[in-house]
Amino acid sequence: MTDDREASWRYMIAWEFRPKSGAEGRFEAAYGPHGIWARFFKQSEGFIATELNRDLKDPGRYLTLDLWVSKAAYDNFRAHHAAEYQAIDAQCEALTEHEAELGRFERLGS
């Protein structure tokens, strides 16, 4: 993360995924920094960025990190876009065999 806006995140949600066999490319396109989720979240001024990371020891395992200016910004966005969130989630469900929220984190000390 190099730009000042990305350096200003205060709230992060981490997810673990395992794409279905053969769907890895479509998964990476959907969950990457320019994918459907990031484009959806960019409707909010409180959204900073989405990072997509692949495990070096287990290449079928991915982590996404969704970065927000605050928990309130994320909660407000979810409350106002619940139906669209559910629609995108249902659409992307076909790409994964496993999805788990790992946690929600507050950035300290910046």
PDB file of C-alpha atoms in Angstrom:
ATOM      1  CA  MET A   1       0.000   0.000   0.000  1.00  0.00           C
ATOM      2  CA  THR A   2       1.630   3.166  -1.096  1.00  0.00           C
ATOM      3  CA  ASP A   3      -0.862   5.970  -1.439  1.00  0.00           C
ATOM      4  CA  ASP A   4      -1.852   8.163   1.518  1.00  0.00           C
ATOM      5  CA  ARG A   5      -5.505   7.117   1.323  1.00  0.00           C
ATOM      6  CA  GLU A   6      -4.611   3.417   1.653  1.00  0.00           C
ATOM      7  CA  ALA A   7      -2.300   4.255   4.547  1.00  0.00           C
ATOM      8  CA  SER A   8      -5.271   5.820   6.385  1.00  0.00           C
ATOM      9  CA  TRP A   9      -7.386   2.704   6.871  1.00  0.00           C
ATOM     10  CA  ARG A  10      -8.669   2.085  10.401  1.00  0.00           C
ATOM     11  CA  TYR A  11     -10.928  -0.977   9.935  1.00  0.00           C
ATOM     12  CA  MET A  12     -10.220  -4.241   8.114  1.00  0.00           C
ATOM     13  CA  ILE A  13     -12.226  -7.382   7.441  1.00  0.00           C
ATOM     14  CA  ALA A  14     -10.230 -10.520   6.598  1.00  0.00           C
ATOM     15  CA  TRP A  15     -11.744 -13.450   4.679  1.00  0.00           C
ATOM     16  CA  GLU A  16     -10.376 -16.864   3.746  1.00  0.00           C
ATOM     17  CA  PHE A  17     -11.447 -18.517   0.489  1.00  0.00           C
ATOM     18  CA  ARG A  18     -10.866 -21.678  -1.482  1.00  0.00           C
ATOM     19  CA  PRO A  19     -12.017 -21.322  -5.080  1.00  0.00           C
ATOM     20  CA  LYS A  20     -13.593 -24.280  -6.818  1.00  0.00           C
ATOM     21  CA  SER A  21     -11.223 -26.221  -9.041  1.00  0.00           C
ATOM     22  CA  GLY A  22     -11.117 -24.570 -12.465  1.00  0.00           C
ATOM     23  CA  ALA A  23     -12.616 -21.297 -11.170  1.00  0.00           C
ATOM     24  CA  GLU A  24      -9.392 -19.762  -9.873  1.00  0.00           C
ATOM     25  CA  GLY A  25      -9.054 -17.172 -12.638  1.00  0.00           C
ATOM     26  CA  ARG A  26     -12.678 -16.061 -12.344  1.00  0.00           C
ATOM     27  CA  PHE A  27     -12.324 -15.982  -8.554  1.00  0.00           C
ATOM     28  CA  GLU A  28      -9.213 -13.787  -8.759  1.00  0.00           C
ATOM     29  CA  ALA A  29     -10.972 -11.447 -11.182  1.00  0.00           C
ATOM     30  CA  ALA A  30     -14.055 -11.142  -8.941  1.00  0.00           C
ATOM     31  CA  TYR A  31     -12.241 -10.792  -5.603  1.00  0.00           C
ATOM     32  CA  GLY A  32      -9.194  -8.808  -6.702  1.00  0.00           C
ATOM     33  CA  PRO A  33      -8.603  -5.072  -6.258  1.00  0.00           C
ATOM     34  CA  HIS A  34     -10.544  -4.240  -9.439  1.00  0.00           C
ATOM     35  CA  GLY A  35     -13.156  -6.987  -9.183  1.00  0.00           C
ATOM     36  CA  ILE A  36     -16.887  -6.867  -8.634  1.00  0.00           C
ATOM     37  CA  TRP A  37     -16.543  -6.544  -4.844  1.00  0.00           C
ATOM     38  CA  ALA A  38     -14.068  -3.663  -4.980  1.00  0.00           C
ATOM     39  CA  ARG A  39     -16.186  -1.846  -7.595  1.00  0.00           C
ATOM     40  CA  PHE A  40     -19.251  -2.322  -5.396  1.00  0.00           C
ATOM     41  CA  PHE A  41     -17.497  -1.070  -2.258  1.00  0.00           C
ATOM     42  CA  LYS A  42     -16.102   1.960  -4.122  1.00  0.00           C
ATOM     43  CA  GLN A  43     -19.619   3.420  -4.038  1.00  0.00           C
ATOM     44  CA  SER A  44     -18.734   4.374  -0.449  1.00  0.00           C
ATOM     45  CA  GLU A  45     -16.367   7.227   0.346  1.00  0.00           C
ATOM     46  CA  GLY A  46     -15.384   5.194   3.407  1.00  0.00           C
ATOM     47  CA  PHE A  47     -13.929   2.328   1.362  1.00  0.00           C
ATOM     48  CA  ILE A  48     -10.144   2.302   0.953  1.00  0.00           C
ATOM     49  CA  ALA A  49      -9.168  -0.862  -0.942  1.00  0.00           C
ATOM     50  CA  THR A  50      -9.453  -4.618  -1.289  1.00  0.00           C
ATOM     51  CA  GLU A  51      -6.342  -6.782  -1.306  1.00  0.00           C
ATOM     52  CA  LEU A  52      -6.295 -10.333  -2.663  1.00  0.00           C
ATOM     53  CA  ASN A  53      -3.532 -12.615  -1.376  1.00  0.00           C
ATOM     54  CA  ARG A  54      -2.655 -16.226  -2.235  1.00  0.00           C
ATOM     55  CA  ASP A  55      -0.961 -18.550   0.258  1.00  0.00           C
ATOM     56  CA  LEU A  56       2.542 -19.505  -0.918  1.00  0.00           C
ATOM     57  CA  LYS A  57       2.455 -22.885   0.836  1.00  0.00           C
ATOM     58  CA  ASP A  58      -1.136 -23.678  -0.166  1.00  0.00           C
ATOM     59  CA  PRO A  59      -1.945 -22.029  -3.529  1.00  0.00           C
ATOM     60  CA  GLY A  60      -5.619 -23.034  -3.283  1.00  0.00           C
ATOM     61  CA  ARG A  61      -6.043 -20.791  -0.237  1.00  0.00           C
ATOM     62  CA  TYR A  62      -6.678 -17.061  -0.595  1.00  0.00           C
ATOM     63  CA  LEU A  63      -7.130 -14.181   1.826  1.00  0.00           C
ATOM     64  CA  THR A  64      -8.947 -10.965   1.070  1.00  0.00           C
ATOM     65  CA  LEU A  65      -8.486  -7.840   3.156  1.00  0.00           C
ATOM     66  CA  ASP A  66     -11.171  -5.172   2.864  1.00  0.00           C
ATOM     67  CA  LEU A  67      -9.896  -1.838   4.166  1.00  0.00           C
ATOM     68  CA  TRP A  68     -12.238   0.918   5.381  1.00  0.00           C
ATOM     69  CA  VAL A  69     -11.799   4.300   7.052  1.00  0.00           C
ATOM     70  CA  SER A  70     -13.885   3.082  10.006  1.00  0.00           C
ATOM     71  CA  LYS A  71     -16.258   0.404  11.242  1.00  0.00           C
ATOM     72  CA  ALA A  72     -19.069   2.966  11.079  1.00  0.00           C
ATOM     73  CA  ALA A  73     -18.376   3.601   7.379  1.00  0.00           C
ATOM     74  CA  TYR A  74     -18.549  -0.127   6.641  1.00  0.00           C
ATOM     75  CA  ASP A  75     -21.676  -0.670   8.755  1.00  0.00           C
ATOM     76  CA  ASN A  76     -23.412   2.297   7.116  1.00  0.00           C
ATOM     77  CA  PHE A  77     -22.569   1.020   3.632  1.00  0.00           C
ATOM     78  CA  ARG A  78     -23.829  -2.491   4.435  1.00  0.00           C
ATOM     79  CA  ALA A  79     -27.066  -1.120   5.899  1.00  0.00           C
ATOM     80  CA  HIS A  80     -27.791   0.959   2.810  1.00  0.00           C
ATOM     81  CA  HIS A  81     -26.737  -1.669   0.233  1.00  0.00           C
ATOM     82  CA  ALA A  82     -27.862  -4.937   1.834  1.00  0.00           C
ATOM     83  CA  ALA A  83     -29.844  -6.240  -1.142  1.00  0.00           C
ATOM     84  CA  GLU A  84     -27.061  -5.548  -3.641  1.00  0.00           C
ATOM     85  CA  TYR A  85     -24.502  -7.125  -1.270  1.00  0.00           C
ATOM     86  CA  GLN A  86     -26.598 -10.297  -1.049  1.00  0.00           C
ATOM     87  CA  ALA A  87     -26.995 -10.424  -4.842  1.00  0.00           C
ATOM     88  CA  ILE A  88     -23.238 -10.159  -5.453  1.00  0.00           C
ATOM     89  CA  ASP A  89     -22.558 -12.705  -2.706  1.00  0.00           C
ATOM     90  CA  ALA A  90     -24.983 -15.170  -4.317  1.00  0.00           C
ATOM     91  CA  GLN A  91     -23.401 -14.600  -7.743  1.00  0.00           C
ATOM     92  CA  CYS A  92     -19.861 -15.185  -6.433  1.00  0.00           C
ATOM     93  CA  GLU A  93     -20.813 -18.197  -4.309  1.00  0.00           C
ATOM     94  CA  ALA A  94     -20.575 -20.370  -7.419  1.00  0.00           C
ATOM     95  CA  LEU A  95     -16.823 -19.629  -7.563  1.00  0.00           C
ATOM     96  CA  THR A  96     -15.906 -20.936  -4.115  1.00  0.00           C
ATOM     97  CA  GLU A  97     -15.978 -24.190  -2.193  1.00  0.00           C
ATOM     98  CA  HIS A  98     -15.029 -22.515   1.096  1.00  0.00           C
ATOM     99  CA  GLU A  99     -15.524 -19.015   2.529  1.00  0.00           C
ATOM    100  CA  ALA A 100     -14.910 -17.935   6.118  1.00  0.00           C
ATOM    101  CA  GLU A 101     -14.641 -14.575   7.783  1.00  0.00           C
ATOM    102  CA  LEU A 102     -11.390 -14.653   9.759  1.00  0.00           C
ATOM    103  CA  GLY A 103     -12.006 -11.488  11.696  1.00  0.00           C
ATOM    104  CA  ARG A 104     -12.589  -7.769  11.865  1.00  0.00           C
ATOM    105  CA  PHE A 105      -9.656  -5.661  12.921  1.00  0.00           C
ATOM    106  CA  GLU A 106      -9.028  -2.144  14.123  1.00  0.00           C
ATOM    107  CA  ARG A 107      -5.749  -0.539  13.142  1.00  0.00           C
ATOM    108  CA  LEU A 108      -3.766   0.746  16.111  1.00  0.00           C
ATOM    109  CA  GLY A 109      -1.163   3.446  16.406  1.00  0.00           C
ATOM    110  CA  SER A 110      -1.359   5.247  13.072  1.00  0.00           C
TER     111      SER A 110
END
